[in-house]
Short mmCIF file of C-alpha atoms in Angstrom, two decimals:
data_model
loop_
_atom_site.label_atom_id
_atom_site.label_comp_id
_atom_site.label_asym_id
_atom_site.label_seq_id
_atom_site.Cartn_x
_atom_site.Cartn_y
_atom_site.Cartn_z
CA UNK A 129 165.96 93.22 3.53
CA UNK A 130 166.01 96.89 2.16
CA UNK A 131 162.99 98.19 1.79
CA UNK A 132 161.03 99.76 5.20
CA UNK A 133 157.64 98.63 5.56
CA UNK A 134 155.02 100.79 4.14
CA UNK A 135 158.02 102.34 1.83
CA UNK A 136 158.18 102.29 -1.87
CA UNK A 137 161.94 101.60 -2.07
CA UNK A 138 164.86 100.68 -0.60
CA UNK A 139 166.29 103.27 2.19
CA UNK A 140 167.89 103.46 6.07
CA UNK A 141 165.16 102.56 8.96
CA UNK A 142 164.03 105.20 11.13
CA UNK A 143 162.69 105.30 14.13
CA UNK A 144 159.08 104.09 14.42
CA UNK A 145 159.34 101.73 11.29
CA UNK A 146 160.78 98.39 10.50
CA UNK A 147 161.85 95.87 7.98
CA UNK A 148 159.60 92.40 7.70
CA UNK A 149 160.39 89.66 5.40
CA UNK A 150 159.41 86.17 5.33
CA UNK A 151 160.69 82.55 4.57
CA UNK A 152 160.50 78.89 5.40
CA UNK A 153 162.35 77.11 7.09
CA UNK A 154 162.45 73.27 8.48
CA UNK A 155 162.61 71.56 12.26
CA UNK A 156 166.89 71.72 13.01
CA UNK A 157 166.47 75.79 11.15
CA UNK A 158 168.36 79.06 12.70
CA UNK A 159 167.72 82.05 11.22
CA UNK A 160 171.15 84.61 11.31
CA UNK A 161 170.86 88.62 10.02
CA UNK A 162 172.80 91.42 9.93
CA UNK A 163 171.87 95.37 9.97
CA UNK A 164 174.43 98.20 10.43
CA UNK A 165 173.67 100.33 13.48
CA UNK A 166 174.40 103.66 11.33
CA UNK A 167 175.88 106.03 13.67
CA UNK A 168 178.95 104.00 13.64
CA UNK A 169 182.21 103.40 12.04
CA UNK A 170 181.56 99.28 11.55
CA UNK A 171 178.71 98.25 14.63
CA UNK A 172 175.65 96.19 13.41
CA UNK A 173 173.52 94.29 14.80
CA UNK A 174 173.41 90.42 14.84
CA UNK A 175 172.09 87.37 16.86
CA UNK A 176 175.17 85.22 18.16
CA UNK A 177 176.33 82.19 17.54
CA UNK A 178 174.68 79.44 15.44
CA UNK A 179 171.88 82.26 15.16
CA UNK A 180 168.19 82.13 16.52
CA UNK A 181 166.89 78.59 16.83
CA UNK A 182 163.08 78.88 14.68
CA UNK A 183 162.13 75.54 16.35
CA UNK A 184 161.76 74.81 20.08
CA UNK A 185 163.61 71.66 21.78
CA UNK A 186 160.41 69.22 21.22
CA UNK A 187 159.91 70.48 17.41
CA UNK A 188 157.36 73.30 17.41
CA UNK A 189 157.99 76.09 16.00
CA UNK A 190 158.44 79.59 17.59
CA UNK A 191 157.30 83.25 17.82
CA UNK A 192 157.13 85.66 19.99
CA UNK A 193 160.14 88.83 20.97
CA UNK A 194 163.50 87.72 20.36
CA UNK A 195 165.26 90.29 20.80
CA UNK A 196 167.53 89.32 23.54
CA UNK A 197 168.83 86.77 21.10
CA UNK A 198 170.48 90.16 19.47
CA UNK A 199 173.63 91.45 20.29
CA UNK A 200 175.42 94.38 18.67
CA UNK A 201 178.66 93.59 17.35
CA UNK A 202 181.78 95.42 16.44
CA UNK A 203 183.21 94.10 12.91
CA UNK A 204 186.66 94.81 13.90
CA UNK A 205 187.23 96.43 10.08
CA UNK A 206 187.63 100.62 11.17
CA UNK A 207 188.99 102.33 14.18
CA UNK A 208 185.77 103.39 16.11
CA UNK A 209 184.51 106.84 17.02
CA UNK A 210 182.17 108.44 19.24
CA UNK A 211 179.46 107.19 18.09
CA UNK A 212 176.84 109.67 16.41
CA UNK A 213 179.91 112.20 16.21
CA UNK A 214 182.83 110.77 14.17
CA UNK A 215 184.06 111.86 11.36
CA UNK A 216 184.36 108.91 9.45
CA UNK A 217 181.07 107.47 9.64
CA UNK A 218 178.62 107.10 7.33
CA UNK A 219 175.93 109.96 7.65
CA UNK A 220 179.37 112.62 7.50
CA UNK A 221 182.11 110.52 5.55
CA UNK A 222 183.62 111.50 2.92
CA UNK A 223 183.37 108.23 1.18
CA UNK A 224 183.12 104.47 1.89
CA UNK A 225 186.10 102.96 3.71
CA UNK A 226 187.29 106.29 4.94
CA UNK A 227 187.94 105.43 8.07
CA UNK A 228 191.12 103.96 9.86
CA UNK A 229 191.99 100.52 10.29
CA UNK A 230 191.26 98.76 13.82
CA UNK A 231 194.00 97.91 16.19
CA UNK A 232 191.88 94.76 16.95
CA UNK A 233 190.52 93.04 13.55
CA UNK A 234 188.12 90.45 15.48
CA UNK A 235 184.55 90.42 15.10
CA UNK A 236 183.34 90.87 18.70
CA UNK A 237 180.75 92.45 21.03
CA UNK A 238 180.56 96.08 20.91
CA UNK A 239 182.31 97.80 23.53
CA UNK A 240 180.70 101.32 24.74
CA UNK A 241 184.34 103.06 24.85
CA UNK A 242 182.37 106.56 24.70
CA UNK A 243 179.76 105.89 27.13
CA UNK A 244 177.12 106.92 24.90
CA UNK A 245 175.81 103.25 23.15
CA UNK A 246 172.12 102.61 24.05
CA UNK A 247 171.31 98.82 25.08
CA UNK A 248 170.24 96.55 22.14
CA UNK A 249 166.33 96.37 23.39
CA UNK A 250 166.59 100.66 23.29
CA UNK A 251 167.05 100.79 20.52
CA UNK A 252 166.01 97.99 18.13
CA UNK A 253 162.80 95.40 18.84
CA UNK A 254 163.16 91.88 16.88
CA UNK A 255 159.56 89.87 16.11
CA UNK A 256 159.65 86.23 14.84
CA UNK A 257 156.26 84.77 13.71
CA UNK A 258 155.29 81.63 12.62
CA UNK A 259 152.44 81.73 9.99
CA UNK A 260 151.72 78.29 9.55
CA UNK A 261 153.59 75.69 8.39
CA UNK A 262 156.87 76.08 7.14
CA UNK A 263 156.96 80.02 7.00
CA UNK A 264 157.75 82.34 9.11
CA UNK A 265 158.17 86.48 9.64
CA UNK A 266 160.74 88.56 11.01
CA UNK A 267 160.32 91.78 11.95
CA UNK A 268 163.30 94.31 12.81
CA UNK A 269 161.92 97.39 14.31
CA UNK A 270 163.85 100.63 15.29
CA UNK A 271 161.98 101.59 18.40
CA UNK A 272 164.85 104.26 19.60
CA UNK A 273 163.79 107.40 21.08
CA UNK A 274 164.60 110.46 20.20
CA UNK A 275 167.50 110.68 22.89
CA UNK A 276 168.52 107.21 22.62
CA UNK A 277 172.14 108.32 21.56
CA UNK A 278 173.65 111.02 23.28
CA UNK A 279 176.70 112.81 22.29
CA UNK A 280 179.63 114.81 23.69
CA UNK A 281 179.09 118.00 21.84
CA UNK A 282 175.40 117.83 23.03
CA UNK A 283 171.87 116.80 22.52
CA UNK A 284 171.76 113.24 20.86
CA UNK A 285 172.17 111.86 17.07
CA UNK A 286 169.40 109.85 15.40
CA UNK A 287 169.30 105.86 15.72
CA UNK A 288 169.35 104.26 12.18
CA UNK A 289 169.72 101.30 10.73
CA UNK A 290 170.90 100.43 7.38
CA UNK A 291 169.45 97.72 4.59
CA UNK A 292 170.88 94.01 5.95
CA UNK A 293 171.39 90.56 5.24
CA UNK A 294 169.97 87.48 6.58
CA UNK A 295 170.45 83.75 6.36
CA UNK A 296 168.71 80.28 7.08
CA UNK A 297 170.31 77.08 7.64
CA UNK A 298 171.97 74.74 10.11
CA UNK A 299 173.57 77.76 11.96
CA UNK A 300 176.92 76.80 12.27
CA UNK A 301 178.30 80.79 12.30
CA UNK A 302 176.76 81.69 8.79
CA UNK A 303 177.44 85.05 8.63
CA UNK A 304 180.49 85.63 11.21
CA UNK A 305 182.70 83.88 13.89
CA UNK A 306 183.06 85.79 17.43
CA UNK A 307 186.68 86.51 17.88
CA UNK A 308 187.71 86.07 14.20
CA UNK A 309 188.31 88.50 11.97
CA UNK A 310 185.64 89.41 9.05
CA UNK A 311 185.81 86.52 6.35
CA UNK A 312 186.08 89.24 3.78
CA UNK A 313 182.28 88.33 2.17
CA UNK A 314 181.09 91.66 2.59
CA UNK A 315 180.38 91.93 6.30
CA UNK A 316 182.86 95.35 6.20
CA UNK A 317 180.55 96.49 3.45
CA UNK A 318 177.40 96.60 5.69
CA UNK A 319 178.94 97.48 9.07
CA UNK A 320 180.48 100.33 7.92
CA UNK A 321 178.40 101.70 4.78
CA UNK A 322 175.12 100.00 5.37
CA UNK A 323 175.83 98.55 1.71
CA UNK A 324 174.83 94.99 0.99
CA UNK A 325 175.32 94.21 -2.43
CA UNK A 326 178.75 92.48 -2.12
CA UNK A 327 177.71 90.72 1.07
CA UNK A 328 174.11 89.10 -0.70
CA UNK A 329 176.22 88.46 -3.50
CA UNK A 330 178.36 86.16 -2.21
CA UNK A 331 175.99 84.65 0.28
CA UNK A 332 173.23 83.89 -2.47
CA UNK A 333 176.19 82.16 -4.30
CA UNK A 334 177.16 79.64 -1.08
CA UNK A 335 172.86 79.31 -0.75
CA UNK A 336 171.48 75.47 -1.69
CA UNK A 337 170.22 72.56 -0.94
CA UNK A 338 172.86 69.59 0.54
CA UNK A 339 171.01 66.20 -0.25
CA UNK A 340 171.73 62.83 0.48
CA UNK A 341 170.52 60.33 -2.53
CA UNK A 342 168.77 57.47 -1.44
CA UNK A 343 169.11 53.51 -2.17
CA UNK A 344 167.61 52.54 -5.25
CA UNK A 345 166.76 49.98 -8.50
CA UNK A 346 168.27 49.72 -11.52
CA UNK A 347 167.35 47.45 -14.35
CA UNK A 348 169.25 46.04 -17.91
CA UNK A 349 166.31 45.92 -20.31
CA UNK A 350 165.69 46.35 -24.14
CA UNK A 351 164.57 50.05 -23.64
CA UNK A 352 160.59 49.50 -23.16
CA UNK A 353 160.28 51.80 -20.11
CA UNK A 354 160.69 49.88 -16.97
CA UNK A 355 160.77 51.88 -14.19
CA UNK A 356 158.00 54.57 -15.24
CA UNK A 357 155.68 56.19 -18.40
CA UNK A 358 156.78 59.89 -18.66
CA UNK A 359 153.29 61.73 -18.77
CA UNK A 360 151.27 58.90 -17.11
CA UNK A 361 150.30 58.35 -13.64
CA UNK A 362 152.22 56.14 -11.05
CA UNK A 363 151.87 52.78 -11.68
CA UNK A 364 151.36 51.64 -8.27
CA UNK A 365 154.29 49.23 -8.62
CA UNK A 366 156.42 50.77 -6.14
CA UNK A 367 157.75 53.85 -7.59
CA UNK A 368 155.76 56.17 -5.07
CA UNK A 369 157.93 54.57 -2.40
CA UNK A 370 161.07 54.58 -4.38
CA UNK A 371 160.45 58.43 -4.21
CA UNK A 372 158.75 59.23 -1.26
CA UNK A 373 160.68 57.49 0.99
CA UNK A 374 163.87 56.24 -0.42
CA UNK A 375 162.61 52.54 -0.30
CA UNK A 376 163.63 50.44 -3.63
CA UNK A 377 162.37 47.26 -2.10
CA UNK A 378 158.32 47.31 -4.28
CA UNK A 379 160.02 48.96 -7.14
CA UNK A 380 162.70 46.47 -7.42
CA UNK A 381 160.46 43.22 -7.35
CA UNK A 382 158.18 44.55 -9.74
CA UNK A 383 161.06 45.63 -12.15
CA UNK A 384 162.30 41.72 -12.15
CA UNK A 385 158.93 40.46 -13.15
CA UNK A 386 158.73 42.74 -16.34
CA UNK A 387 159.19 41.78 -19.90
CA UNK A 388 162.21 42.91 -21.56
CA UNK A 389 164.39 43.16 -18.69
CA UNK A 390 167.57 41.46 -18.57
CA UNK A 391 169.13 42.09 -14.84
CA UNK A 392 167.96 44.26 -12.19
CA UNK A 393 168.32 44.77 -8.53
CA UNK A 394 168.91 47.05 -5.99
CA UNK A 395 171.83 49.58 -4.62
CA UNK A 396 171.46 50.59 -1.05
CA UNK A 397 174.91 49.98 0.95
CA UNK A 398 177.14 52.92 0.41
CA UNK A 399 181.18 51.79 -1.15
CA UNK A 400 182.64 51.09 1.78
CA UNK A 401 179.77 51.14 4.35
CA UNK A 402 178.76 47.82 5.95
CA UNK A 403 175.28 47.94 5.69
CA UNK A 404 172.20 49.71 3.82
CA UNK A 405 171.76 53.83 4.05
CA UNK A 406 171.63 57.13 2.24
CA UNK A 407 174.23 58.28 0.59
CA UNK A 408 175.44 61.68 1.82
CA UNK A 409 177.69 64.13 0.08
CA UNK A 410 180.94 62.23 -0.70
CA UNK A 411 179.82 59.03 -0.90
CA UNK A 412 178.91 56.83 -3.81
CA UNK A 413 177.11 53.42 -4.58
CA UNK A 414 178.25 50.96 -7.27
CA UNK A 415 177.13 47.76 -8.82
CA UNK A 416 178.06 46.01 -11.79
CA UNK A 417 175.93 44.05 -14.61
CA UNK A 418 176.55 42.26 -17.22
CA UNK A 419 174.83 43.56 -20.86
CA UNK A 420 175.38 43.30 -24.54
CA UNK A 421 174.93 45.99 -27.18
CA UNK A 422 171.59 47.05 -27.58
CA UNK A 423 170.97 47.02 -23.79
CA UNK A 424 170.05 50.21 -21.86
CA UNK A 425 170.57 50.84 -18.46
CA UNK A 426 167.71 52.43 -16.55
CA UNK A 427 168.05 53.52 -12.55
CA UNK A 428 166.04 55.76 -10.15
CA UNK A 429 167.20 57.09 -6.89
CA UNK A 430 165.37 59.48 -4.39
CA UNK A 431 166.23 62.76 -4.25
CA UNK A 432 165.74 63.42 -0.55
CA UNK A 433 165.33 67.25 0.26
CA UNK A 434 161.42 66.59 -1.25
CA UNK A 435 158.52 65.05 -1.18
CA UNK A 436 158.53 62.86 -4.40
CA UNK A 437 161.67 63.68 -6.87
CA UNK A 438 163.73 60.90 -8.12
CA UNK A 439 167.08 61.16 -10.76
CA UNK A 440 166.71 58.81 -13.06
CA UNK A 441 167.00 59.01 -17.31
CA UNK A 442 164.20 58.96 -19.60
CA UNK A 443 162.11 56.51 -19.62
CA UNK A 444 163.98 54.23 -22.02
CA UNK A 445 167.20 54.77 -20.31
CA UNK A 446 170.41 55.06 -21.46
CA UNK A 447 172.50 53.23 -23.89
CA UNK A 448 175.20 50.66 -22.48
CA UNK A 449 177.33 50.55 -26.14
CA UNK A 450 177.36 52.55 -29.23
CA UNK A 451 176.38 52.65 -32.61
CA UNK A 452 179.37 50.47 -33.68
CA UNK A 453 178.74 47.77 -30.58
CA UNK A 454 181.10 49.23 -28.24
CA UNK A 455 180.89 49.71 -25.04
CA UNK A 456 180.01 53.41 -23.39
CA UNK A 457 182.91 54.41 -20.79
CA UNK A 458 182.78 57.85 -18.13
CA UNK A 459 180.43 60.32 -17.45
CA UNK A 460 176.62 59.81 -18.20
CA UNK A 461 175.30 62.74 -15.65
CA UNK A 462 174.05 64.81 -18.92
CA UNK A 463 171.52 61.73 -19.20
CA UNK A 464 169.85 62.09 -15.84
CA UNK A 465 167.04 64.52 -15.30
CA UNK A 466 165.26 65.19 -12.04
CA UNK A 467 161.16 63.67 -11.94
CA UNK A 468 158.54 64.46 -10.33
CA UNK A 469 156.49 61.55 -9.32
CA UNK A 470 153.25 63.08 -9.24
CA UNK A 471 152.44 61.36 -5.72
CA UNK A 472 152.62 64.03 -2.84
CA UNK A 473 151.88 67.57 -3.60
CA UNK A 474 155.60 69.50 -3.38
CA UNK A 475 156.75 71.67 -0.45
CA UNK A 476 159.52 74.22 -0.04
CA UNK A 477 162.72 71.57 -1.06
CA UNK A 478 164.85 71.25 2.20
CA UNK A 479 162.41 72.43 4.83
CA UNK A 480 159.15 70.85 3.91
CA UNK A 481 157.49 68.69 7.17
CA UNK A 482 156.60 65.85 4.64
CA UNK A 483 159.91 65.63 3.50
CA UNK A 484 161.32 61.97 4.68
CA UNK A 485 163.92 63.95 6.61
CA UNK A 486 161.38 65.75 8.86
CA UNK A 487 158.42 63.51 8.28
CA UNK A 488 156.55 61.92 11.20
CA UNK A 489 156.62 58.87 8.74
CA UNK A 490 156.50 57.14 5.91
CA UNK A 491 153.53 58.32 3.02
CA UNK A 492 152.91 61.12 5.42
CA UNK A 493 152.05 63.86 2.80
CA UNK A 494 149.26 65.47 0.89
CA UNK A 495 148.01 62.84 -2.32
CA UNK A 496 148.51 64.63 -5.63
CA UNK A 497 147.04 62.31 -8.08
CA UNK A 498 149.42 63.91 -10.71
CA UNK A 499 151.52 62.70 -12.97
CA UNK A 500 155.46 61.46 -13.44
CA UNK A 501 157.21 64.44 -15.12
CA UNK A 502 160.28 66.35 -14.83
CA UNK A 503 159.92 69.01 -11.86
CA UNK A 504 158.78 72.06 -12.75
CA UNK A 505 156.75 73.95 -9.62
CA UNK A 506 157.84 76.83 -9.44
CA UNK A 507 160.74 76.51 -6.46
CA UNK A 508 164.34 76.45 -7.04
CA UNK A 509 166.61 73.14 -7.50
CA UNK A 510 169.91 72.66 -7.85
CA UNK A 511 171.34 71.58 -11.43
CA UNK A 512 171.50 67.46 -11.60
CA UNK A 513 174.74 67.47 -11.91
CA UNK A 514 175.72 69.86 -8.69
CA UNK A 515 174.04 66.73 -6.57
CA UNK A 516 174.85 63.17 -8.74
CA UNK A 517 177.41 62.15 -10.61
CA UNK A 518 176.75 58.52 -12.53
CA UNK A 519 179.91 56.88 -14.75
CA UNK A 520 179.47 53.49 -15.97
CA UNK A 521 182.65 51.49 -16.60
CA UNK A 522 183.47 48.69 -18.93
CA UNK A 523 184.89 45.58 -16.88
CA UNK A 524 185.53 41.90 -19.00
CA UNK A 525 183.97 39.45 -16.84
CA UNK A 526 185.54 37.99 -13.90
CA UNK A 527 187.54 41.48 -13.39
#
């Protein structure tokens, strides 16, 4: 967030305006931010801990004044100074990263060593609104008066604050740890020059989705599509809850009953696990089949941050030996593509309330009535390969 309300471009917040921006988020969501309190050598302000929780203790979600979830916090990067006086901060420094090193390198609460540091809710008002289903709107406002920070040499300094960061996710200290030093991400950057490019930089590039896969079918056959018709609705077989709701079980019977398939089945018990379940980063699921050349191998598995995407190949799946009869061996992940299939009308990925992580129950969401295609609606997914990775192996039988 860098740009005041009202304002045509980016710039420091004065008193009497704010910054708003909005976003989604999901039921288990904390929202963490981070805006340099400018008359400082490296304060800013920031809730603690996991961050602000955006959903209440029975599910719903919240609004209302948060502020005293806000804490300002000393970054433990530059020697401090009086506060609206020194020479080394940023409205009177020569430069960025003037200033001396602190004694103490810990991120921690702001101490008022010059007696002059007005209390969080003087000077700073924090607004979190929920607009209806998964989105939500923050509002920072600067709310200091004009005497809010006195100094020595007398009369007071203006209150700003400077163009910040913020976060969404499971909490888990996103953007700091209390009593740590800074992780060297670019918090130094913003607490002590109110600059934020290094800082979104580096958290945009550690920003994604963390899916499980769920169990699913795969099928031998002679590479008549199986599974589903790219470009045609769902066939009401049992793909809708293949990729609604992670269950293979429909899918799988009608896959055994169809012409030109010579094995199929189901995966659903991670390696290793005793018993059926998603498969969560760091886990895999195997199964073996027995095929001769000519044979394709076809499989679909949910992808479970949505409402209705499934990796699986095209349609006619992929090709078990080459050109010359032999046998494929390592990585097919290039032949997987994410689909879309057409059943539930898509929300947010990762925070949607239809989403069978958050949903109240199966077949919960809005009907689409579309059609099975690759994904393609406009919100952001991660590449295939940065959430599956399928190898097929050649065994002789009995090994």
């Amino acid at each position: 967030f860098s740009t005041p309300a009202g304002a045509d471009a980016p710039g420091p917040l004065p008193s009497g305006h704010s910054y708003d921006f909005t976003f989604d988020a999901g039921p288990g969501s904390y929202l963490n931010f981070a805006t340099m309190f400018v008359q400082s050598n490296d304060l800013f302000y920031a809730p603690g801990g996991t961050g602000i929780a955006l959903f209440d203790g029975d599910g719903m979600p919240r609004s209302g004044d948060v502020t005293d979830e806000v804490y300002l916090w000393d970054a433990g990067t530059e020697l401090n100074e009086e506060p609206g006086l020194g020479a080394d901060q940023a409205p009177r420094q020569g430069g960025p990263g003037s200033g001396a090193a602190d004694a103490n390198p810990n991120v921690r609460i702001a101490a008022d060593e010059f007696g002059n540091l007005p209390s969080v809710d003087e000077a700073i008002q924090v607004t979190l609104t929920h607009l209806g289903g998964t989105e939500f709107r923050l509002r920072i406002a600067n709310i200091a008066g004009e005497n809010a920070l006195q100094v020595s040499a007398g009369g007071s300094a203006p209150v700003l604050l400077a163009p910040g960061v913020w976060t969404v996710g499971g909490g888990m200290d996103a953007l700091f740890t209390d009593g740590q030093p800074d992780r060297g991400l670019g918090l130094e950057g913003l607490a002590e020059d109110g600059d934020i490019a290094g800082y979104h930089g580096q958290l945009t590039a550690k920003t994604g989705i963390t899916s499980p896969i769920a169990p699913g079918v795969y099928a031998v056959h002679d590479g008549s599509p199986v599974l589903f018709m790219a470009g045609g609705a769902d066939r009401g077989e049992g793909l809708e809850a293949l990729a609604e709701d992670g269950d293979p079980s429909g899918l799988a019977g009608a896959v055994a009953a169809r012409a030109g398939v010579v094995e199929s089945g189901v995966f659903n018990t991670p390696d290793g696990g005793a018993s059926p379940a998603p498969a969560f980063p760091g886990d895999s699921y195997s199964f073996s089949v027995m095929a001769r050349p000519g044979d394709r191998l076809s499989l679909a598995t949910m992808f479970v941050q949505s409402n209705d995407l499934f990796f699986a190949p095209a349609e006619a799946g992929v090709a078990l030996f080459d050109s010359s009869g032999m046998p494929h061996n390592g990585d097919i992940t290039g032949m997987f593509l994410l689909w879309d299939a057409g059943t539930e009308v898509n929300e947010v990925p990762g925070v949607g309330l239809h989403q069978a992580p958050r949903q109240a129950g199966a077949d919960t969401g809005d009907t689409e009535n579309g059609n099975v295609r690759q994904v393609n609606d406009g919100y952001s997914y991660p590449e295939v390969d940065r959430v599956v990775r399928i190898t097929i192996t050649p065994m002789t039988p009995g090994s």
